[in-house]
Coordinates of C-alpha atoms in Angstrom, one line a residue:
M1 CA 3.5 -12.6 -24.2
S2 CA 6.8 -10.7 -24.0
V3 CA 6.9 -7.2 -22.4
Q4 CA 8.0 -5.7 -25.8
K5 CA 5.1 -7.4 -27.7
S6 CA 2.6 -6.4 -25.0
I7 CA 3.6 -2.8 -25.2
L8 CA 3.3 -2.8 -29.0
V9 CA -0.2 -4.3 -28.8
L10 CA -1.1 -1.8 -26.2
L11 CA 0.2 1.2 -28.2
C12 CA -1.8 0.0 -31.3
C13 CA -4.9 0.0 -29.1
L14 CA -4.2 3.4 -27.7
L15 CA -3.6 4.9 -31.2
T16 CA -7.2 4.0 -32.1
G17 CA -8.4 6.3 -29.3
S18 CA -10.1 3.5 -27.4
L19 CA -8.5 4.1 -24.1
F20 CA -7.2 7.7 -23.7
A21 CA -8.0 11.0 -25.4
Q22 CA -5.5 11.9 -28.1
K23 CA -5.0 15.6 -27.6
G24 CA -4.6 18.1 -24.8
K25 CA -2.9 18.1 -21.4
V26 CA -3.7 19.0 -17.9
A27 CA -2.3 21.6 -15.5
N28 CA -2.1 19.4 -12.5
V29 CA -1.8 15.7 -11.6
V30 CA -2.8 14.0 -8.3
I31 CA -1.7 10.5 -7.6
V32 CA -3.1 8.3 -4.7
T33 CA -1.9 4.8 -3.9
L34 CA -3.6 2.3 -1.7
D35 CA -0.8 0.0 -0.4
G36 CA -1.3 -3.6 -1.2
M37 CA -4.9 -3.3 -2.3
R38 CA -6.0 -6.3 -4.2
W39 CA -7.6 -6.1 -7.7
Q40 CA -9.9 -8.9 -6.5
E41 CA -11.8 -6.5 -4.1
V42 CA -11.6 -3.5 -6.5
F43 CA -13.4 -5.4 -9.2
G44 CA -15.3 -8.0 -7.2
G45 CA -16.0 -6.5 -3.8
V46 CA -15.8 -8.3 -0.5
D47 CA -14.5 -11.9 -0.7
S48 CA -17.1 -14.2 0.8
A49 CA -14.6 -16.8 1.9
L50 CA -12.4 -14.3 3.8
M51 CA -15.5 -12.5 5.1
S52 CA -16.8 -15.7 6.6
D53 CA -13.5 -17.0 8.0
P54 CA -13.3 -16.3 11.7
R55 CA -9.5 -16.3 11.5
F56 CA -9.6 -13.1 9.4
T57 CA -13.0 -11.5 10.2
Y58 CA -14.0 -10.8 13.8
D59 CA -17.7 -9.9 13.0
S60 CA -18.7 -11.4 9.6
K61 CA -22.3 -10.3 10.1
E62 CA -21.3 -6.6 10.4
I63 CA -19.1 -6.9 7.2
A64 CA -21.9 -8.7 5.3
T65 CA -24.5 -6.2 6.4
T66 CA -22.4 -3.3 5.2
F67 CA -20.6 -4.6 2.1
W68 CA -22.1 -7.9 0.9
H69 CA -24.4 -8.4 -2.1
N70 CA -24.8 -11.4 -4.3
D71 CA -24.3 -9.2 -7.4
A72 CA -20.6 -8.5 -7.7
A73 CA -21.3 -5.1 -9.5
I74 CA -23.3 -3.9 -6.5
R75 CA -20.9 -5.5 -4.1
R76 CA -17.9 -3.6 -5.4
S77 CA -19.9 -0.4 -5.5
K78 CA -20.7 -0.8 -1.8
L79 CA -17.0 -1.1 -1.1
F80 CA -15.7 1.6 -3.5
P81 CA -18.6 4.0 -4.2
F82 CA -16.2 6.6 -5.7
L83 CA -14.4 4.3 -8.0
W84 CA -17.6 2.7 -9.3
G85 CA -19.7 5.8 -9.3
T86 CA -17.5 8.7 -10.3
V87 CA -14.5 7.1 -12.0
A88 CA -16.6 4.4 -13.8
A89 CA -18.8 7.2 -15.2
G90 CA -16.1 9.6 -16.2
G91 CA -12.8 7.8 -16.3
Q92 CA -11.2 4.4 -16.6
L93 CA -10.5 1.3 -14.5
H94 CA -7.9 -1.2 -15.7
G95 CA -6.9 -4.6 -14.3
N96 CA -10.0 -6.8 -14.3
R97 CA -8.3 -10.1 -15.2
A98 CA -11.7 -11.7 -15.8
F99 CA -11.6 -9.8 -19.2
N100 CA -7.8 -10.5 -19.8
N101 CA -7.2 -6.9 -18.9
F102 CA -4.0 -7.1 -17.1
V103 CA -2.0 -4.7 -15.0
D104 CA 1.2 -6.1 -13.5
V105 CA 4.4 -5.1 -11.8
A106 CA 7.5 -5.9 -13.8
N107 CA 9.9 -6.1 -10.8
P108 CA 10.6 -9.7 -9.6
Y109 CA 10.2 -8.9 -5.9
K110 CA 6.5 -7.9 -5.6
F111 CA 6.7 -5.9 -2.4
S112 CA 6.6 -2.2 -1.5
Y113 CA 9.9 -0.4 -2.0
P114 CA 10.6 -2.1 -5.4
G115 CA 7.0 -1.4 -6.4
Y116 CA 7.1 2.3 -5.6
N117 CA 10.5 2.5 -7.2
E118 CA 9.0 1.0 -10.4
L119 CA 5.9 3.2 -10.2
F120 CA 7.8 6.5 -10.0
T121 CA 11.1 5.9 -11.7
G122 CA 9.5 4.0 -14.6
F123 CA 11.7 0.9 -14.5
P124 CA 12.0 -2.3 -12.4
D125 CA 15.5 -1.9 -10.9
T126 CA 16.6 -5.3 -9.7
L127 CA 19.1 -3.6 -7.3
V128 CA 16.1 -2.2 -5.4
N129 CA 15.4 -5.4 -3.5
S130 CA 14.4 -4.5 0.1
N131 CA 12.2 -2.3 2.2
D132 CA 15.2 -0.9 4.1
K133 CA 15.6 2.8 4.6
V134 CA 18.2 3.3 1.9
W135 CA 18.3 6.5 -0.2
N136 CA 17.1 5.6 -3.7
K137 CA 19.8 6.2 -6.3
N138 CA 17.2 6.4 -9.1
V139 CA 15.7 9.7 -10.1
N140 CA 11.9 9.5 -9.9
V141 CA 9.4 11.3 -12.1
L142 CA 8.2 13.6 -9.2
E143 CA 11.6 15.0 -8.6
W144 CA 12.2 15.3 -12.3
I145 CA 9.0 17.3 -12.7
N146 CA 10.0 19.4 -9.8
R147 CA 13.1 20.5 -11.8
Q148 CA 11.1 21.5 -14.9
P149 CA 10.1 25.2 -15.6
G150 CA 6.9 26.1 -13.8
F151 CA 7.0 23.2 -11.4
A152 CA 9.7 24.3 -8.9
N153 CA 8.3 23.8 -5.3
K154 CA 5.0 22.8 -6.8
V155 CA 5.4 19.1 -6.2
A156 CA 4.4 17.6 -2.8
V157 CA 4.1 14.2 -1.2
F158 CA 2.2 13.1 1.9
A159 CA 2.7 9.5 3.0
T160 CA 1.8 7.3 5.9
W161 CA 4.7 4.9 5.6
D162 CA 8.0 6.2 7.0
V163 CA 10.1 4.7 4.2
F164 CA 8.9 7.2 1.5
P165 CA 11.5 9.9 2.2
Y166 CA 14.1 7.2 1.2
I167 CA 12.1 5.8 -1.8
L168 CA 11.7 9.3 -3.2
N169 CA 15.1 10.5 -1.9
R170 CA 14.0 13.6 -0.1
Q171 CA 17.5 14.7 0.6
R172 CA 18.5 14.8 -3.1
S173 CA 15.2 15.7 -4.7
G174 CA 14.5 18.9 -2.7
M175 CA 10.8 18.4 -3.0
Y176 CA 8.4 18.4 -0.1
V177 CA 8.0 14.8 1.3
N178 CA 6.1 14.4 4.6
A179 CA 5.8 10.9 6.1
D180 CA 4.7 9.3 9.4
R181 CA 6.1 11.3 12.3
D182 CA 7.1 14.3 10.3
S183 CA 5.5 17.5 11.6
F184 CA 3.0 19.1 9.4
P185 CA 3.7 22.6 8.1
T186 CA 2.4 25.0 10.7
G187 CA 0.8 28.4 10.0
T188 CA -2.9 27.6 10.3
K189 CA -5.1 26.3 13.2
E190 CA -6.0 23.3 11.1
M191 CA -2.4 22.2 10.6
Q192 CA -1.6 22.8 14.3
L193 CA -4.6 20.7 15.3
L194 CA -3.5 17.9 13.0
N195 CA 0.0 18.0 14.5
D196 CA -1.5 17.7 18.0
L197 CA -3.8 14.8 16.9
Q198 CA -1.2 12.8 15.1
Y199 CA 1.2 12.9 18.1
L200 CA -1.5 12.1 20.6
T201 CA -3.4 9.3 18.8
T202 CA -2.8 5.6 19.0
R203 CA -1.0 4.0 16.2
P204 CA -2.6 0.6 15.5
I205 CA -0.5 -0.1 12.4
G206 CA 2.7 1.3 13.8
V207 CA 2.6 4.6 11.8
R208 CA 0.1 7.4 11.8
P209 CA -3.4 6.6 10.7
D210 CA -4.1 7.3 7.0
V211 CA -6.7 10.0 7.8
F212 CA -4.0 12.3 9.2
T213 CA -1.9 11.8 6.1
Y214 CA -4.9 12.6 3.9
V215 CA -6.3 15.6 5.8
A216 CA -2.8 17.2 6.0
A217 CA -2.4 16.7 2.3
R218 CA -5.9 18.3 1.7
E219 CA -5.0 21.3 3.9
Y220 CA -1.6 21.7 2.1
L221 CA -3.4 21.6 -1.2
K222 CA -5.7 24.4 -0.1
Q223 CA -2.8 26.6 1.1
K224 CA 0.0 25.8 -1.4
T225 CA -1.8 24.7 -4.5
P226 CA 0.8 22.2 -5.8
R227 CA 0.6 21.2 -9.4
V228 CA 1.6 17.6 -8.6
L229 CA 0.4 16.0 -5.4
Y230 CA 1.0 12.4 -4.3
I231 CA -0.8 10.8 -1.4
A232 CA 0.4 7.4 -0.2
L233 CA -2.0 5.6 2.0
D234 CA -1.0 2.5 3.9
E235 CA -3.6 0.9 6.2
T236 CA -4.8 -1.7 3.7
D237 CA -1.4 -3.4 3.6
D238 CA -0.8 -3.3 7.3
F239 CA -4.1 -4.8 8.3
A240 CA -3.7 -7.4 5.6
H241 CA -0.3 -8.5 7.0
R242 CA -2.0 -8.8 10.4
G243 CA -4.7 -11.1 8.9
K244 CA -7.5 -8.7 9.8
Y245 CA -9.7 -8.8 6.7
D246 CA -12.5 -6.8 8.3
Q247 CA -10.1 -3.9 9.0
Y248 CA -8.6 -4.2 5.6
I249 CA -12.0 -3.8 4.0
K250 CA -13.0 -0.9 6.3
S251 CA -9.7 0.8 5.5
A252 CA -10.3 0.4 1.8
H253 CA -13.7 1.9 2.1
A254 CA -12.4 4.8 4.1
Q255 CA -9.6 5.4 1.5
D256 CA -12.3 5.5 -1.2
A257 CA -14.1 8.1 0.8
M258 CA -11.0 10.2 1.2
I259 CA -10.4 10.1 -2.6
A260 CA -14.0 11.2 -3.1
D261 CA -13.5 14.1 -0.7
L262 CA -10.3 15.1 -2.5
W263 CA -12.0 15.0 -5.9
R264 CA -14.9 17.2 -4.7
L265 CA -12.3 19.7 -3.4
L266 CA -10.4 19.7 -6.6
Q267 CA -13.6 20.4 -8.5
S268 CA -14.4 23.3 -6.2
M269 CA -11.1 25.2 -6.7
P270 CA -10.5 27.2 -9.9
Q271 CA -6.8 26.1 -10.1
Y272 CA -7.9 22.5 -10.3
K273 CA -11.4 22.3 -11.7
D274 CA -11.4 20.7 -15.2
K275 CA -7.6 21.0 -15.2
T276 CA -6.6 18.0 -13.1
A277 CA -6.0 14.3 -13.8
L278 CA -6.3 11.8 -10.9
L279 CA -4.5 8.5 -10.9
I280 CA -5.2 5.8 -8.3
T281 CA -3.3 2.5 -8.1
T282 CA -1.2 0.2 -5.8
D283 CA 2.3 -1.0 -5.3
H284 CA 1.7 -4.8 -5.5
G285 CA -0.9 -7.4 -5.3
R286 CA -1.5 -10.2 -2.9
G287 CA -2.2 -14.0 -2.9
D288 CA -5.6 -15.5 -3.7
I289 CA -5.2 -19.0 -5.2
Q290 CA -4.5 -20.2 -1.7
K291 CA -6.9 -18.1 0.3
T292 CA -4.6 -17.8 3.4
Q293 CA -2.1 -16.1 1.2
W294 CA -4.3 -13.0 0.8
R295 CA -2.2 -11.6 3.7
D296 CA 1.0 -12.0 1.8
H297 CA 3.0 -10.8 -1.2
G298 CA 6.5 -11.2 -2.6
A299 CA 8.3 -13.2 -5.2
K300 CA 7.0 -16.6 -4.0
V301 CA 3.3 -15.6 -3.8
D302 CA 1.1 -16.3 -6.8
G303 CA -0.8 -13.2 -7.7
A304 CA 1.5 -10.7 -6.0
A305 CA 2.4 -9.1 -9.3
Q306 CA -1.2 -8.4 -10.2
I307 CA -2.3 -4.8 -9.7
W308 CA -4.9 -2.3 -11.1
L309 CA -5.2 1.3 -12.2
A310 CA -8.0 3.9 -12.1
T311 CA -7.8 7.3 -13.6
I312 CA -10.1 10.3 -14.4
G313 CA -9.5 13.8 -15.8
P314 CA -10.4 16.1 -18.6
V315 CA -8.0 14.5 -21.2
I316 CA -8.9 10.9 -20.3
A317 CA -11.6 9.1 -22.3
A318 CA -14.6 8.0 -20.2
S319 CA -14.2 4.3 -20.9
G320 CA -15.3 3.0 -17.5
E321 CA -14.3 -0.5 -16.7
V322 CA -12.0 -1.4 -19.6
K323 CA -12.9 -4.9 -20.8
A324 CA -10.6 -5.1 -23.8
A325 CA -7.7 -7.5 -23.6
A326 CA -4.5 -5.6 -22.8
Q327 CA -1.3 -5.8 -20.8
L328 CA -0.2 -2.7 -18.8
Y329 CA 2.7 -2.4 -16.5
Q330 CA 3.3 -0.4 -13.3
G331 CA 6.5 1.1 -14.7
Q332 CA 4.5 2.9 -17.4
V333 CA 2.8 5.2 -14.9
A334 CA 5.9 7.4 -14.4
A335 CA 6.1 8.6 -18.0
T336 CA 2.3 8.9 -18.1
I337 CA 2.3 11.4 -15.2
A338 CA 4.7 13.5 -17.1
A339 CA 2.8 13.1 -20.4
L340 CA -0.4 14.3 -18.8
L341 CA 1.4 17.5 -18.0
G342 CA 2.7 17.8 -21.6
L343 CA 6.2 16.7 -20.6
K344 CA 8.4 13.9 -21.9
Y345 CA 10.0 12.1 -19.0
Q346 CA 13.8 11.8 -19.7
P347 CA 15.8 10.6 -16.7
A348 CA 19.3 9.1 -17.0
H349 CA 17.8 5.5 -17.1
K350 CA 15.4 4.4 -19.8
P351 CA 11.8 4.4 -18.5
M352 CA 8.9 2.4 -19.8
P353 CA 6.7 4.3 -22.3
P354 CA 3.6 6.2 -21.1
L355 CA 0.3 4.3 -21.0
A356 CA -1.1 6.5 -23.7
P357 CA -0.3 9.3 -26.2
V358 CA -2.4 11.7 -24.1
T359 CA -0.7 14.7 -25.6
G360 CA 0.7 15.6 -29.0
N361 CA 4.2 14.5 -27.8
R362 CA 5.4 11.0 -28.8

């Protein structure tokens, strides 16, 4: 099926109201990405073959005791209790290919910088073809929103990976982007403690642990109340590349707990309660047909284009796990973020259309 035909089919489905609510907008959007997190674990839980393989799992009994169940629905809930408890009850999960519900990257490279470029600029730029620290020439939806009335200095990014300032072009965009060894904004005891901890801790994946990225973002949200917040977590990808399936699984479970903690906080604050949409996704998939390729991604790896999307919020229909056949693309997320806020994303390049007509704007 062509991209154009897939989008037409998708829009027809959306106009029936089967996926997203038709009216309304939100005041705030929060985006969280789990780098390189496979759809196979999101929808199926722990992989028994990888869990049992001593090349990838140091203590298979420990992983089995904590995360295994013969029933895949229970198994995935053990791994991702927030996704399969809260989001499945009040939001949507897309990308279970067992139901021909597809979410894919459109860029041909199927690794991180091109993926995040597609995710936030809304198009798969073939000139973005490395993970090098090169300032991105493409305007992304976050910086575009930051320039709109009512959003100036109300967009913030906290990332574990140190390439994000380049992906989102911190020097041009003017928005707040904090990554890896950047100091956290001081002014409170909590932030000062986080600074001390992040500089004194070990760095098993080469950059700061995700928990420091998350907690700093949480404290920033409390202090600055941004209208758009993006949190980019990284450990899942790094442990996967190292072939440590047990650590990949534990990191995924911890990331789910961080998102649950974030959602509870949002629902406790008047600025965010019932006014905020949350989107959770990833930058690329990983191999699975050849089990040893679960560590890898890229143009030559089957399955590396296969991703997933979860979302919840007051204007989003509570469809749970979407089982209707459909084709979504990573590049549609950028315009969707703007549409949730009642904005029509209009950069110099032509972005993909939003995932749904979530507002009255078309």
